Short mmCIF file of C-alpha atoms and ligand atoms in Angstrom, two decimals:
data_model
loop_
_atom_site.label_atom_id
_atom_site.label_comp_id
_atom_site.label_asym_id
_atom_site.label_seq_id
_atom_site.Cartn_x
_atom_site.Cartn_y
_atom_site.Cartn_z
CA UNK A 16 95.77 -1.08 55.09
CA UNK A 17 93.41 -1.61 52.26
CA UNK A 18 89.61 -0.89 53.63
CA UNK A 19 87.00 -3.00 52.10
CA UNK A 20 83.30 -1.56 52.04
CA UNK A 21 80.10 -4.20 51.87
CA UNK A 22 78.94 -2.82 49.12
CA UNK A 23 78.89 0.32 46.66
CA UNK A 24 77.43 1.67 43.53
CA UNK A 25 78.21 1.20 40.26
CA UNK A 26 78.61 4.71 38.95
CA UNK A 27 79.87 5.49 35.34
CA UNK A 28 79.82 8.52 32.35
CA UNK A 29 76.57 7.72 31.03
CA UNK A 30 74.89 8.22 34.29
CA UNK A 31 76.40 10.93 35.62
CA UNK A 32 75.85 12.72 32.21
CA UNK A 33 72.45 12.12 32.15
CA UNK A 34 71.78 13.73 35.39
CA UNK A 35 73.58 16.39 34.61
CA UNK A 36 71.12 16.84 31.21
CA UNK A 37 68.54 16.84 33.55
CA UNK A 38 69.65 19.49 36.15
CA UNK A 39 70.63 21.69 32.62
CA UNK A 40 67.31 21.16 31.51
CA UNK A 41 65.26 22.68 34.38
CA UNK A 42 62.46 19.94 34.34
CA UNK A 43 63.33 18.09 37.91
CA UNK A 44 59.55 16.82 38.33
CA UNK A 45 56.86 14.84 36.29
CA UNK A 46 58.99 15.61 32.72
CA UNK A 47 59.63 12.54 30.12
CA UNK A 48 62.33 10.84 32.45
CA UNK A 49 60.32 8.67 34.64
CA UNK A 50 58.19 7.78 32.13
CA UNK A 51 60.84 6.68 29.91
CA UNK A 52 62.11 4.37 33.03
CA UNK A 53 59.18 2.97 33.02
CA UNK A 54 58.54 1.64 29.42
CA UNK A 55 62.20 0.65 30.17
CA UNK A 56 61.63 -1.31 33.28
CA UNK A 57 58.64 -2.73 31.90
CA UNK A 58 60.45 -4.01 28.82
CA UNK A 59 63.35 -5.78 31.03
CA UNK A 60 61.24 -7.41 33.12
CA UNK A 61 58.40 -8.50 30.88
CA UNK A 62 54.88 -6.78 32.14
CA UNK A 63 52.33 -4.61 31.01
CA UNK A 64 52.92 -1.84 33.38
CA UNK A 65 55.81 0.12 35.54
CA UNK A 66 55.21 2.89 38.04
CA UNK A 67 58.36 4.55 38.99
CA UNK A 68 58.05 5.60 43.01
CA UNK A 69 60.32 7.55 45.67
CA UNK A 70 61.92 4.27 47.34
CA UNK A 71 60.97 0.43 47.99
CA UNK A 72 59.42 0.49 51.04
CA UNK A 73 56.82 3.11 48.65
CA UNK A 74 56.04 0.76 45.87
CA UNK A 75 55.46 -1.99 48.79
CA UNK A 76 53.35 0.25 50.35
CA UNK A 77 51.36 1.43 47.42
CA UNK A 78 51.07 -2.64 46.43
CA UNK A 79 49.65 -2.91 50.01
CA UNK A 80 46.97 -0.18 49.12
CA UNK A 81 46.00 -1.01 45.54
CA UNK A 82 45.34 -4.78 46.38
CA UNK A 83 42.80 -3.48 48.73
CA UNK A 84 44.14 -4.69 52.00
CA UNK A 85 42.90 -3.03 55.16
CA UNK A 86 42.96 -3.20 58.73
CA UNK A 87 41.87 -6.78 60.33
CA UNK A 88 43.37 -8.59 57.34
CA UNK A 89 46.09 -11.24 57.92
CA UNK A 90 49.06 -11.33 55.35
CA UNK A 91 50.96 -14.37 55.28
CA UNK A 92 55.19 -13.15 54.81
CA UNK A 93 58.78 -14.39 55.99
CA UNK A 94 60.59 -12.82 59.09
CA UNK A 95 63.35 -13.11 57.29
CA UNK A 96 63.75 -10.38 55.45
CA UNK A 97 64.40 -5.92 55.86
CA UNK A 98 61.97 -5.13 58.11
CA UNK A 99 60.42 -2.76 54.93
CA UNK A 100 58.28 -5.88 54.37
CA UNK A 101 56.10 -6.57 57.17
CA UNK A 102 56.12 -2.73 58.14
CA UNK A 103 54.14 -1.48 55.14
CA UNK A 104 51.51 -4.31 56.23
CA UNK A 105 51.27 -2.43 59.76
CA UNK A 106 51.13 0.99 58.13
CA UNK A 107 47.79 -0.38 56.94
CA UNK A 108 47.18 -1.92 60.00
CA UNK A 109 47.07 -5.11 58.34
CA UNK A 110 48.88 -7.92 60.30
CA UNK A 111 52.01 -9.69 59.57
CA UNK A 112 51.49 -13.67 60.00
CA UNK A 113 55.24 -15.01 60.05
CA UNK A 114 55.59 -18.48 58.41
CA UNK A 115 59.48 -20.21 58.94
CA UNK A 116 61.50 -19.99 56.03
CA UNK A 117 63.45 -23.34 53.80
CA UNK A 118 67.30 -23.88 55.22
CA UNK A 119 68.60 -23.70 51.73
CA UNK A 120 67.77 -20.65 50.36
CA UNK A 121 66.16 -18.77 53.24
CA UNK A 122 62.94 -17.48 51.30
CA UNK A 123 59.30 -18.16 53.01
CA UNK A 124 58.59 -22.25 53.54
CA UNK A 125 55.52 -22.90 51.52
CA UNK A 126 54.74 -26.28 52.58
CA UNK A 127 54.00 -23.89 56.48
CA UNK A 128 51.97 -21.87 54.46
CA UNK A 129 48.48 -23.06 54.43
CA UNK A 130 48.78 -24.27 58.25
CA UNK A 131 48.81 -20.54 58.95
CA UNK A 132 46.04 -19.67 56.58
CA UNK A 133 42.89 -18.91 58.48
CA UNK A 134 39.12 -17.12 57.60
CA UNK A 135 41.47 -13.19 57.76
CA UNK A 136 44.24 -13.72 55.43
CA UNK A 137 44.12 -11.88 52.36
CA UNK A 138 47.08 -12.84 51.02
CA UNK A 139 50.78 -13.81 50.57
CA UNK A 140 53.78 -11.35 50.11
CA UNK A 141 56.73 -13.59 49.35
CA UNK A 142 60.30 -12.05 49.83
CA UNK A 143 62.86 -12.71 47.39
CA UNK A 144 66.05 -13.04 49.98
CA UNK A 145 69.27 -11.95 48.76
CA UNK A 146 69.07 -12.02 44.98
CA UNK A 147 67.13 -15.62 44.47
CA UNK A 148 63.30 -16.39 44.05
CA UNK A 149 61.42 -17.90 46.24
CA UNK A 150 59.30 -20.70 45.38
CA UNK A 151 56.20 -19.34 42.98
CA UNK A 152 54.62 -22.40 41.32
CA UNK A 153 53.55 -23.71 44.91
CA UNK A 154 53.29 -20.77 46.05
CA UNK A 155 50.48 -19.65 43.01
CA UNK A 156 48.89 -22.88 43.62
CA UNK A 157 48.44 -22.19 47.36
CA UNK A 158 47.03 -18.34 46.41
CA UNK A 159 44.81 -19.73 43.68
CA UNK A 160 42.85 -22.60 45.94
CA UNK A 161 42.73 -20.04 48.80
CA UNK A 162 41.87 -16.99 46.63
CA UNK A 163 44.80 -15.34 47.95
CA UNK A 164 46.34 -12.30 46.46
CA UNK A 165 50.58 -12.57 46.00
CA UNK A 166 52.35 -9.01 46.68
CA UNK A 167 56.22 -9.85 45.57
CA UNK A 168 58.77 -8.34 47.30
CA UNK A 169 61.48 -8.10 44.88
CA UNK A 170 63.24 -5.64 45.92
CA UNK A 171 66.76 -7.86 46.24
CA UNK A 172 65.97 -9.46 43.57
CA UNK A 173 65.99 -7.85 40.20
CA UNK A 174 67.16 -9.76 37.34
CA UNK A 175 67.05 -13.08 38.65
CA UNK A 176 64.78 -15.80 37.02
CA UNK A 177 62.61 -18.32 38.36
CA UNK A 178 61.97 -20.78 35.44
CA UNK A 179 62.59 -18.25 32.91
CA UNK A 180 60.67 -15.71 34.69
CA UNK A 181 61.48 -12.52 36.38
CA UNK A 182 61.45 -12.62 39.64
CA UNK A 183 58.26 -10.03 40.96
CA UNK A 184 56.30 -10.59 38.02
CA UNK A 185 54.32 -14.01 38.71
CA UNK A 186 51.81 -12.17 41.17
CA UNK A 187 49.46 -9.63 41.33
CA UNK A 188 51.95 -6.94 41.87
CA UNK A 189 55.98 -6.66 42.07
CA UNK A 190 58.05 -4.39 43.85
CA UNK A 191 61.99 -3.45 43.38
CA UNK A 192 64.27 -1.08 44.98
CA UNK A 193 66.93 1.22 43.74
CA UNK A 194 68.71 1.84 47.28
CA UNK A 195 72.67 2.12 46.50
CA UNK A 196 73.03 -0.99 47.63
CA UNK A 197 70.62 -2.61 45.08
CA UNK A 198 71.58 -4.32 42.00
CA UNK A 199 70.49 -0.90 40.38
CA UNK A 200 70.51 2.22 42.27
CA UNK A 201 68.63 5.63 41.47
CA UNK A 202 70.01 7.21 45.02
CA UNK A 203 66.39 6.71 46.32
CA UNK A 204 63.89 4.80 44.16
CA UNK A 205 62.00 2.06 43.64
CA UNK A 206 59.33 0.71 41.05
CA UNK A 207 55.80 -0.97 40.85
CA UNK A 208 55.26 -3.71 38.63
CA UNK A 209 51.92 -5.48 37.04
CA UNK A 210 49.73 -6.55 34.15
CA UNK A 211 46.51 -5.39 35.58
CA UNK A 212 45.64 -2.00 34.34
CA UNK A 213 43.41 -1.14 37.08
CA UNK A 214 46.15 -1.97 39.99
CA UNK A 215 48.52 0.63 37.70
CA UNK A 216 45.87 2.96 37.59
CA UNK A 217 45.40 2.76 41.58
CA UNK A 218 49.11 2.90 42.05
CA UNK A 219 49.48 5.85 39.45
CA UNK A 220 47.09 7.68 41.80
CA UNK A 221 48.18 6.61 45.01
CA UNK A 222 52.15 8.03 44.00
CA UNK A 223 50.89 11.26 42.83
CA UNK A 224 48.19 12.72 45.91
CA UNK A 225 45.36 10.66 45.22
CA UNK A 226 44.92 12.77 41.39
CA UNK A 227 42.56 11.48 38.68
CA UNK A 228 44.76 10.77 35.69
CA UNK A 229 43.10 13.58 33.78
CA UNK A 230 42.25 15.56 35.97
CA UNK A 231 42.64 18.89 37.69
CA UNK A 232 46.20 19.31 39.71
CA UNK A 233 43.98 20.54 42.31
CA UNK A 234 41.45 17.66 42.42
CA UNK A 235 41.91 14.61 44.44
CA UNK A 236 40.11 11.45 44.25
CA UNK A 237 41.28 9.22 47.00
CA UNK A 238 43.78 9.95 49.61
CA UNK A 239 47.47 9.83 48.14
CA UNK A 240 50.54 10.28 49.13
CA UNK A 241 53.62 11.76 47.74
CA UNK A 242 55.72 8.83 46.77
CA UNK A 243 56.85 10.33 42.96
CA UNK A 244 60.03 9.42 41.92
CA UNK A 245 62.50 12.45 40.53
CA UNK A 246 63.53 12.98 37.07
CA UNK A 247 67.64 12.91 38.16
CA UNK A 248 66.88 9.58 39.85
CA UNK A 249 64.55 8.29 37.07
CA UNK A 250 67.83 9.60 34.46
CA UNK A 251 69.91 7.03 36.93
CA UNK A 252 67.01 4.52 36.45
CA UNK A 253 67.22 4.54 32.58
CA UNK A 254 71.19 4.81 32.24
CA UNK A 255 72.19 1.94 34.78
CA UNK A 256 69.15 -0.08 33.71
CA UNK A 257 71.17 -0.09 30.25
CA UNK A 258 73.89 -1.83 31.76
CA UNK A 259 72.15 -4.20 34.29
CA UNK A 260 72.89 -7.25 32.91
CA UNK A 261 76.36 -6.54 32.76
CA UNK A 262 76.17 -5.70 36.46
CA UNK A 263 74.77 -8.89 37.38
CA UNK A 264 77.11 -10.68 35.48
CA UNK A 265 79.88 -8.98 37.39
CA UNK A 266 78.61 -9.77 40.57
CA UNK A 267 77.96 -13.51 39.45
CA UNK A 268 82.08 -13.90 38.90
CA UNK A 269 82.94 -12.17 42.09
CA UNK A 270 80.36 -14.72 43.46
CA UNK A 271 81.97 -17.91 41.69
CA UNK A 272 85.24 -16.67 43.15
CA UNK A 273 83.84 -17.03 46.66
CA UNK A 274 82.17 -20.17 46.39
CA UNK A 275 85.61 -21.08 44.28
CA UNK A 276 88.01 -20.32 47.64
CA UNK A 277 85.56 -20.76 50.75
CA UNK A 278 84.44 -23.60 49.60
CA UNK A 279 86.79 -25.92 51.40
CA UNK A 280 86.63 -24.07 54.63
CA UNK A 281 85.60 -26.03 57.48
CA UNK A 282 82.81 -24.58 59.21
CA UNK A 283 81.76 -21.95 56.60
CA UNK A 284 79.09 -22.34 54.01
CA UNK A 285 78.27 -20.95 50.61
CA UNK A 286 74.96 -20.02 49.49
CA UNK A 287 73.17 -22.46 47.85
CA UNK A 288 71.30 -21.61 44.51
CA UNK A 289 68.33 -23.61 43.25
CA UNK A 290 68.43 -25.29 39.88
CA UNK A 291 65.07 -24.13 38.33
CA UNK A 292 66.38 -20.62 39.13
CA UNK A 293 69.31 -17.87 38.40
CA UNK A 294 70.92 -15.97 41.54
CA UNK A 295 71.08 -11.64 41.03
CA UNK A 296 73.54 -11.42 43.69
CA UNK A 297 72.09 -8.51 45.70
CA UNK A 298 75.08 -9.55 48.92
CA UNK A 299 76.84 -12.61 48.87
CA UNK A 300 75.68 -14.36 51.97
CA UNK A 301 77.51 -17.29 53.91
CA UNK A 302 76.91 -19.57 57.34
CA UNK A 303 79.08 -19.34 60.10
CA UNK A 304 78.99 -22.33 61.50
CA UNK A 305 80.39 -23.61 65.64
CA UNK A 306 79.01 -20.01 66.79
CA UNK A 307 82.27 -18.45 65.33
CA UNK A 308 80.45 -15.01 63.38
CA UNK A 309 81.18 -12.47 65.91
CA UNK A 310 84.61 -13.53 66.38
CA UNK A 311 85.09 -13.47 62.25
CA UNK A 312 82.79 -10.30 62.03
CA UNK A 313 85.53 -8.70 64.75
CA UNK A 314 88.22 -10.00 62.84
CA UNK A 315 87.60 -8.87 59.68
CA UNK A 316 86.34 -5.70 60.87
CA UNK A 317 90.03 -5.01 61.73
CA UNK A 318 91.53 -6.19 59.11
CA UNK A 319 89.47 -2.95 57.00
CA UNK A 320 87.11 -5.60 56.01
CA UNK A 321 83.22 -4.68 56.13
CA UNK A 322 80.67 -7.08 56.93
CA UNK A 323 76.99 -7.26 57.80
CA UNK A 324 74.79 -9.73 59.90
CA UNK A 325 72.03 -10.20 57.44
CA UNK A 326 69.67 -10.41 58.48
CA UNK A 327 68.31 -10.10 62.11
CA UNK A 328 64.75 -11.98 62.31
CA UNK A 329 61.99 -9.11 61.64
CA UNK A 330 59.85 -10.84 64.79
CA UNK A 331 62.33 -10.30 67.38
CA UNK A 332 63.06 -6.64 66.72
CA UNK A 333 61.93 -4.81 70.08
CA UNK A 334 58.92 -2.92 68.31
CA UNK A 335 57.59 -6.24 67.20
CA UNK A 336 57.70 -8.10 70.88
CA UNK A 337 56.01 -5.04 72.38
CA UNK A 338 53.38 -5.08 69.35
CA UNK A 339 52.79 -8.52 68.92
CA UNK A 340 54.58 -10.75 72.47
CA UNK A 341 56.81 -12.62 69.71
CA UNK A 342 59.65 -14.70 71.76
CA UNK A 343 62.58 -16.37 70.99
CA UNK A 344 61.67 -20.00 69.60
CA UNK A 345 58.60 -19.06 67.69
CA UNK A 346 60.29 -19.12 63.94
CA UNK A 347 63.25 -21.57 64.56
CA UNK A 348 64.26 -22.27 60.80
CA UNK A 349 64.65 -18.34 60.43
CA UNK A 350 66.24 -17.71 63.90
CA UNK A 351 69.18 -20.40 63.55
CA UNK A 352 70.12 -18.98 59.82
CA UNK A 353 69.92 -15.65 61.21
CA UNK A 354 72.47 -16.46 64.28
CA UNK A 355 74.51 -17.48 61.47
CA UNK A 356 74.45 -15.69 58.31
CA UNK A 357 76.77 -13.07 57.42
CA UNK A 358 77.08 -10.65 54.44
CA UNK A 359 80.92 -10.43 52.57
CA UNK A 360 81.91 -7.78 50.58
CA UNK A 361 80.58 -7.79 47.04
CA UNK A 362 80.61 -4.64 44.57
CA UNK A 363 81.39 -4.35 41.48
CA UNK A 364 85.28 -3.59 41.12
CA UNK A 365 86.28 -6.02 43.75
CA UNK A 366 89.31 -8.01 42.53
CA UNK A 367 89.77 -12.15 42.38
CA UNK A 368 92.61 -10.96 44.62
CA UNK A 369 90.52 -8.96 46.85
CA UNK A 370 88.76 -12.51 47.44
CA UNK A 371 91.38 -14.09 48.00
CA UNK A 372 92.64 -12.04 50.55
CA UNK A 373 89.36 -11.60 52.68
CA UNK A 374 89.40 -15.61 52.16
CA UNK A 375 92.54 -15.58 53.67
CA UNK A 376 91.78 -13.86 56.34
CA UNK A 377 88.63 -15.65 57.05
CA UNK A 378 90.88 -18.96 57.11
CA UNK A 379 93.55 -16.92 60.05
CA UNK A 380 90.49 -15.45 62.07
CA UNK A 381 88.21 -19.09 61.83
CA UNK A 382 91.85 -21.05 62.93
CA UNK A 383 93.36 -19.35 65.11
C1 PLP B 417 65.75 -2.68 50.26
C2 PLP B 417 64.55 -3.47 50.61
C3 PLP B 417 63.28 -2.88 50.71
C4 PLP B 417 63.00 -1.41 50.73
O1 PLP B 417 63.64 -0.61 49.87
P1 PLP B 417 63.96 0.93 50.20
O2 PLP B 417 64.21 1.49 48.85
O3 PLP B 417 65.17 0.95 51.08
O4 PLP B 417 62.77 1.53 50.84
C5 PLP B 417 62.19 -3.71 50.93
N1 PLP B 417 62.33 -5.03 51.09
C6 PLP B 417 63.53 -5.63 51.03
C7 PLP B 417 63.61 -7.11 51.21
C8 PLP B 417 64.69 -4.87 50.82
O5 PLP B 417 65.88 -5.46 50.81
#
C-alpha cells in the first residue's frame, strides 16, 4: 500500500550543500548567513528590513513587543487560525478579541471588525489562512480611522499577493514561518518583516538579549530574549528561498489538479480563491459537507492517506474556556468551517495520479 504523508519538505543539492559549507566552516552563530537571508528575504518580498528569528511563533512575538503592546490592551484577531497567533498576545498579557471570519476564504471578517473595537484595542493582527490574504485595503482603512496598529500574520502565507502586494508587508510589521511544513522551511525559523527602521531596530534587539547594536556582548539594554536564528538554518533560508517561486508554482498545479477532479463531487468543496489576489498553497483545504469528515478522515486514513482537520477554532481549545468562559456558539462563521474543513495531501512530488487516486478514494469512502 502506497502511504501518503500531508505534507513534506522540499529538500534538494543546493541546500543540503550549503549546510554542509556551514558545519565545514565552524561559524554556526551570528556569521554572514543570516544576514545574507535577510537582504534576500527583504528583496523577495519588497521591504526595507528582514530580521531572521528562531521560529514563527518568535517573530510574532517580537512584532507583539516592538509595536509596544502591553498588558490591558485588546488586539482584535481571527480564531481561526494555529493557536501561535493569539498566544503570543497572552504572553504579553495582552488580550485576544475574536472577530468571526468570511465563509469564502476563512480569513478575519472585517465588516465585524469595528463592532468589536472599543477605548483598549491597540490593534489588528490579521491571519493570512492557508496560503491567501486576507482583506488589507478595508482592513488599513479600519486601522487608519481608529489609529490602530496591523501585526500580519503571514506565516502561511509567503508568496502570495494581494493586489500585487506581498502578503505581510501592508502593515506595520509581517511575520513568516519556516516550519517544514511551510512553503519554505529552515527546520526551525521564521522572519520579521518592516519598513520602519526603528521597529527593526527593536526587533534586532529583542532577538539577540536585549543588546545595543554596538554595543558590548555583555551589555543589555532592554530585556531580550534568545530568539536568533542559526547559520545552517539561515544557509536553508537563502538556498530554498532561491527556488521559492518554483515551489509555489508546483504546489499551484497539484492544486489545479484537485479543484480539476473534486470538483464534481457532491458534497465536497474546493477552496475558493479571491480575484484581486494569488493563492501560496501552504495545505490544500476542502469542506466536507452532510457531517461526512470523520467518516472520510477514517477512510482515508486507511487507505495510507494522511489528512488533517484544519483547523480547530483557537476559542474553544480547553486553555482558552478556562481563561476566558468562551462557549460553543460565540464565533459561528469560524465554528461551522471548522466542523468541516479538512487538509489533503499536498507536497511537492505528489503525482496527477496520486490525485487521482486519493480522489478516488474520496468518491468510494463519501458513497458508500
Ligand atoms: C506556523 C504558524 C505559526 C508559527 O510558526 P512556528 O514556526 O511553528 O512557530 C504562526 N501562525 C500561523 C498561522 C502558522 O500557521
Amino acid at each position: 500500500m502506497k502511504k501518503i504523508p500531508i505534507a513534506k519538505p522540499y529538500i534538494d543539492k543546493d541546500d543540503i550543500s550549503g549546510v554542509v559549507g556551514v558545519l565545514k566552516s565552524g561559524w554556526l552563530s551570528l556569521g554572514p548567513k543570516y544576514k545574507e537571508f535577510e537582504k534576500d528575504f527583504a528583496k523577495y518580498v519588497g521591504v526595507d528590513y528582514a530580521c531572521a528569528v528562531s521560529n514563527g511563533t518568535a517573530a510574532l512575538h517580537l512584532g507583539v513587543k516592538a509595536l509596544g503592546l502591553k498588558a490591558g490592551d485588546e488586539v482584535i484577531t481571527s480564531p481561526f487560525s494555529f493557536v501561535a497567533s493569539s498566544n503570543v498576545l497572552m504572553y504579553e498579557r495582552v488580550k485576544p478579541v475574536f472577530v468571526d471570519i468570511e465563509e469564502t476564504t476563512f480569513n478575519i471578517d472585517p465588516s465585524k471588525i469595528e463592532k468589536a473595537i472599543t477605548k483598549k484595542t491597540k490593534a489588528v493582527l490579521p491571519v493570512h489562512i492557508f496560503g491567501q490574504s486576507a482583506e488589507m485595503d478595508y482592513i488599513m482603512k479600519i486601522a487608519k480611522k481608529h489609529n490602530l496598529k496591523i501585526l500580519e500574520d503571514a506565516c502561511e502565507s509567503l508568496g502570495a499577493a494581494y493586489k500585487d502586494k506581498m502578503v505581510g508587508t501592508t502593515g506595520d510589521i509581517g511575520t513568516y514561518a519556516f516550519y517544514p511544513n511551510k512553503q519554505m522551511t529552515t527546520g526551525e525559523g521564521g522572519m520579521i518583516v518592516t519598513n520602519k527602521k526603528d521597529l527593526y531596530d527593536l526587533c534586532d534587539s529583542f532577538r539577540n538579549q536585549g543588546r545595543s547594536k554596538n554595543g558590548d556582548w555583555l551589555v543589555h539594554e532592554r530585556l531580550g530574549y534568545n530568539y536568533r536564528m542559526d547559520e545552517m538554518s539561515a544557509s536553508l533560508g537563502i538556498t530554498q528561498l532561491k527556488k521559492i517561486d518554483w515551489m509555489i508554482e508546483e504546489k499551484r498545479k497539484i492544486a489545479a489538479w484537485y479543484n480539476r477532479v473534486l470538483g464534481d463531487i457532491n458534497g465536497v468543496e474546493t477552496p475558493a480563491v479571491r480575484e484581486d489576489r494569488t493563492h501560496s498553497w501552504f495545505v490544500y483545504v476542502v469542506r466536507i459537507k452532510n457531517g461526512k469528515k470523520n467518516r472520510l478522515m477514517r477512510g482515508l486514513s486507511r487507505a495510507g492517506f494522511q489528512t488533517k482537520p484544519y483547523l480547530p477554532v483557537i476559542h474553544l481549545q480547553s486553555f482558552m474556556r478556562q481563561i476566558f468562559g468562551f462557549k460553543e456558539g460565540d464565533f459561528p462563521v469560524a465554528e461551522s468551517v471548522s466542523e468541516e474543513t479538512l487538509a489533503l495531501p499536498l507536497y511537492i512530488g505528489l503525482t496527477e495520479k496520486d490525485v487521482e487516486y486519493i480522489v478516488d478514494k474520496i468518491k468510494d469512502i463519501l458513497n458508500g
